[in-house]
Short mmCIF file of C-alpha atoms in Angstrom, two decimals:
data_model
loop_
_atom_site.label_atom_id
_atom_site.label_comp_id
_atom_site.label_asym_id
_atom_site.label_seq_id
_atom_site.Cartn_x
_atom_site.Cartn_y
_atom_site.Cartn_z
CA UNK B 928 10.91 18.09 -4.80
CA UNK B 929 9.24 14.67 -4.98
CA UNK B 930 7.95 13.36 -1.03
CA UNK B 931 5.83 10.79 -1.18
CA UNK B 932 6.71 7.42 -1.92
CA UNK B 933 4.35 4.59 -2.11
CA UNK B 934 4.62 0.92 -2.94
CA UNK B 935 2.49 -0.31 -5.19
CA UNK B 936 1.34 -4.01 -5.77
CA UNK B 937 -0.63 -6.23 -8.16
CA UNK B 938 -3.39 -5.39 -5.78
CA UNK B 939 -3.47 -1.60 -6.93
CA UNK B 940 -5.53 0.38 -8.68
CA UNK B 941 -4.00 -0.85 -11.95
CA UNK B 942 -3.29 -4.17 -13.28
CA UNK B 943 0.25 -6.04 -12.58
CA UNK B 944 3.16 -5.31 -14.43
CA UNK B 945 4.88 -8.50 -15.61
CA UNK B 946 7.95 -9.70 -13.95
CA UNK B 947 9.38 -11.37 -16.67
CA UNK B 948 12.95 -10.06 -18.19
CA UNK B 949 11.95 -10.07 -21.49
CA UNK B 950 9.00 -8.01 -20.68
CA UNK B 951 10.89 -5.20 -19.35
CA UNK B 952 11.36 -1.73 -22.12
CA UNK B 953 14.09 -2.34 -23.91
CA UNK B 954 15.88 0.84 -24.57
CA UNK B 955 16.66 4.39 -22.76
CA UNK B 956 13.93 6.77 -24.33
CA UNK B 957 12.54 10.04 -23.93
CA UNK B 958 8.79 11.08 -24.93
CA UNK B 959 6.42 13.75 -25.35
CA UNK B 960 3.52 13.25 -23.88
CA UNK B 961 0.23 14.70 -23.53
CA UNK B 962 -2.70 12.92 -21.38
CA UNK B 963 -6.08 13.78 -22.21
CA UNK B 964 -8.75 12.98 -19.22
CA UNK B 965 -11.67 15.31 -17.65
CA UNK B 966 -12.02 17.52 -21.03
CA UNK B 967 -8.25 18.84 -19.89
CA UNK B 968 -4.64 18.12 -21.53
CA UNK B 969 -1.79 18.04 -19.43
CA UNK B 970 1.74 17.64 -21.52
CA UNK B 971 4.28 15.85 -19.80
CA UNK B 972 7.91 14.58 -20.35
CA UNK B 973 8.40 11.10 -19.61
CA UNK B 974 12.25 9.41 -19.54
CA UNK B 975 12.46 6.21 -19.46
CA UNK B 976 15.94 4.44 -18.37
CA UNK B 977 17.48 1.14 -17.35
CA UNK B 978 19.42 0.62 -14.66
CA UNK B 979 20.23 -3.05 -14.33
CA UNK B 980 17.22 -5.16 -13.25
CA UNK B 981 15.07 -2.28 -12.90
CA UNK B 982 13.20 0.81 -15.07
CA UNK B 983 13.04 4.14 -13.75
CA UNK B 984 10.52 6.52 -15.41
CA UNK B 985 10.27 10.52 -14.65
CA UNK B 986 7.50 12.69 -15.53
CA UNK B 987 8.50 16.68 -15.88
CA UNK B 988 6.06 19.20 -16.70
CA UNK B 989 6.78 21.76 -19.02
CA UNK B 990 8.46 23.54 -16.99
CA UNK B 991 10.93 21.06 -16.01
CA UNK B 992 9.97 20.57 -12.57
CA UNK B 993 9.38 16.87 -11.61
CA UNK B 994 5.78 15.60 -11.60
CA UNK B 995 6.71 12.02 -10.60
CA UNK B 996 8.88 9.09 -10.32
CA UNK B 997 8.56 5.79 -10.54
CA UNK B 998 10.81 2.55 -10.20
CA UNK B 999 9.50 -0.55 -11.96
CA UNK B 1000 11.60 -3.85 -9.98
CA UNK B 1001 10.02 -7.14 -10.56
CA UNK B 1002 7.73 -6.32 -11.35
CA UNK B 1003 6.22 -4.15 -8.24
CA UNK B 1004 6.34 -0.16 -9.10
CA UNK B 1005 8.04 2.02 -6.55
CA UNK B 1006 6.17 5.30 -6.84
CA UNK B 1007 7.29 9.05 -5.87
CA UNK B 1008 5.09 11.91 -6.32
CA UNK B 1009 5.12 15.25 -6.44
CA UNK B 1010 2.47 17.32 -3.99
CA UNK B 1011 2.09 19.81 -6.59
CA UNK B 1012 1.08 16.69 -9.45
CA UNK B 1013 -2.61 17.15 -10.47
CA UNK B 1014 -2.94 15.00 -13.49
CA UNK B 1015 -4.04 11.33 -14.16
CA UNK B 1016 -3.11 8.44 -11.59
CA UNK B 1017 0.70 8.34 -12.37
CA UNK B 1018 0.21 4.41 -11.86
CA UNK B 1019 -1.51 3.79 -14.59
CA UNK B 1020 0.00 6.52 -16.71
CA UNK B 1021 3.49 4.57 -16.42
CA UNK B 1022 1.41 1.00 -16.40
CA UNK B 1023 -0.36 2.44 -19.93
CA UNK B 1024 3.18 4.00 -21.20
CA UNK B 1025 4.57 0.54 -20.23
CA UNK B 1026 2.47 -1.73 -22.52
CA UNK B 1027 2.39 1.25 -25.32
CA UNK B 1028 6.88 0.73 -25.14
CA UNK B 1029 6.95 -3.17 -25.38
CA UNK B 1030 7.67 -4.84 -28.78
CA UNK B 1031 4.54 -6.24 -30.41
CA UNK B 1032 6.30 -9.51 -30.49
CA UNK B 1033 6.37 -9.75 -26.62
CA UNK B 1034 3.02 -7.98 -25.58
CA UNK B 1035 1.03 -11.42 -25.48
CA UNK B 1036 4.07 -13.38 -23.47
CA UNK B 1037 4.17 -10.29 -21.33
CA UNK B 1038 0.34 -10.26 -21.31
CA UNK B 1039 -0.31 -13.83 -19.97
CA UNK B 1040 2.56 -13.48 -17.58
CA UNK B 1041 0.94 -10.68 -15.82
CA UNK B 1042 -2.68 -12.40 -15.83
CA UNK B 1043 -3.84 -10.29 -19.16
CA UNK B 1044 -6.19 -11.39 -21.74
CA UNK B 1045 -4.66 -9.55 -24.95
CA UNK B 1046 -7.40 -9.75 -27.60
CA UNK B 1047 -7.42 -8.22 -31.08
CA UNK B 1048 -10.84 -7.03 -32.93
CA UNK B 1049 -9.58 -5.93 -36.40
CA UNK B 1050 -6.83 -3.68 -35.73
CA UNK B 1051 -7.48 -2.63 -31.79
CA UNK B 1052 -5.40 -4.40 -29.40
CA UNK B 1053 -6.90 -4.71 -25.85
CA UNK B 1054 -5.71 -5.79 -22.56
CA UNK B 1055 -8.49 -7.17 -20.47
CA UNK B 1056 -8.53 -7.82 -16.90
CA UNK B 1057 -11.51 -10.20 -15.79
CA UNK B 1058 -13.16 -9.31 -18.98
CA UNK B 1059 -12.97 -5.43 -18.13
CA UNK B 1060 -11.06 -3.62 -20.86
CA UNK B 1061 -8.21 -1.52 -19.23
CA UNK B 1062 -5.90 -0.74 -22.40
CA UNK B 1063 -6.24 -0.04 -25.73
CA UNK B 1064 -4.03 0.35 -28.54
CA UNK B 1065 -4.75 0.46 -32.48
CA UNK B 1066 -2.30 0.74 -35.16
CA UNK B 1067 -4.24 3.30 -36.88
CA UNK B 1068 -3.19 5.80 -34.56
CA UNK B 1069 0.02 3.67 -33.36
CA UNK B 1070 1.63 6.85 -31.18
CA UNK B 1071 -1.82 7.02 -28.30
CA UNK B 1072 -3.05 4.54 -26.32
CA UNK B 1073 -6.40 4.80 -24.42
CA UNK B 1074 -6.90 3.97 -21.00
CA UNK B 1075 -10.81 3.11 -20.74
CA UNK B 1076 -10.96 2.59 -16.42
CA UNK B 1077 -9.24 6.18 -15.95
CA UNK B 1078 -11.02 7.75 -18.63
CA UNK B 1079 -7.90 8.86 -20.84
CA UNK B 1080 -6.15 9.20 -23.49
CA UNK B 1081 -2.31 9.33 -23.74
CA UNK B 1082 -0.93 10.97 -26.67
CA UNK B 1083 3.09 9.36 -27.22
CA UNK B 1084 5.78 11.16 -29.33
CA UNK B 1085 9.13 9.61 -29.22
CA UNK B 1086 12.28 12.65 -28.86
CA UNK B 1087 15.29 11.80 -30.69
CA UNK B 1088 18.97 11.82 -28.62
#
């Protein structure tokens, strides 16, 4: 059972999400994922789905048993946690899984719209937030994405319908 639900702002702990439509993940999807943080691994199952105007993501653990929710409207993230959850700040683990789903096409549009710097040394794409790194992303290892303020590492592999 999920109880807590919080409303989270661009004035969070993470950076905004960007409100424009394009910006939003395209497609219903369904991911193994394992988030590496404090010398531990946690696997998780993250759905992503569309409904409308807004994306609703749910973390399960292996188990089955729901770890969190979270609506994504506007950009503003509606978030419902578990009191049993003891992994990684679901905010940015959705804000990380977020920027890891968009096209590579749209990340820079989506980037400036949220008030992102997205910068690319060689292959590493990095989102910077008043010159503080905050994600990072590198076609060399295309299915993780690092998260350098939380002090992970999120492991992505897509599931097939």
């Amino acid at each position: 059972m999920i109880t807590s639900v919080v409303l989270l702002s661009a004035c969070a702990s993470v950076p905004p999400f960007s409100e424009r439509e394009v910006c939003a993940p395209a497609n219903d999807s369904t991911a193994r994922v394992t988030v590496a943080y404090n010398k531990r691994e946690q696997p998780l199952l993250l759905r992503t789905e569309r409904h409308n105007a807004q994306t609703v993501f749910v973390a399960l653990d292996t188990i089955g048993s729901p770890q969190f929710s979270a609506t994504l409207n506007a950009g503003q993230l509606q978030l419902d946690v578990s009191p049993w959850y003891r992994g990684l700040d679901p905010q940015a683990l959705v804000w990380g899984y977020y920027w890891w789903s968009l096209p590579k096409q749209t990340r820079k549009e989506c980037a400036e719209s949220a008030g992102l710097q997205l910068q690319q040394v060689g292959s590493t794409i990095t989102l910077t937030q008043s010159g503080r790194s905050v994600w990072r992303w590198s076609p060399l290892q295309a299915q993780q994405y690092h998260l350098p303020q939380q002090g992970g590492r999120v492991s992505v592999v897509p599931l097939k319908r």
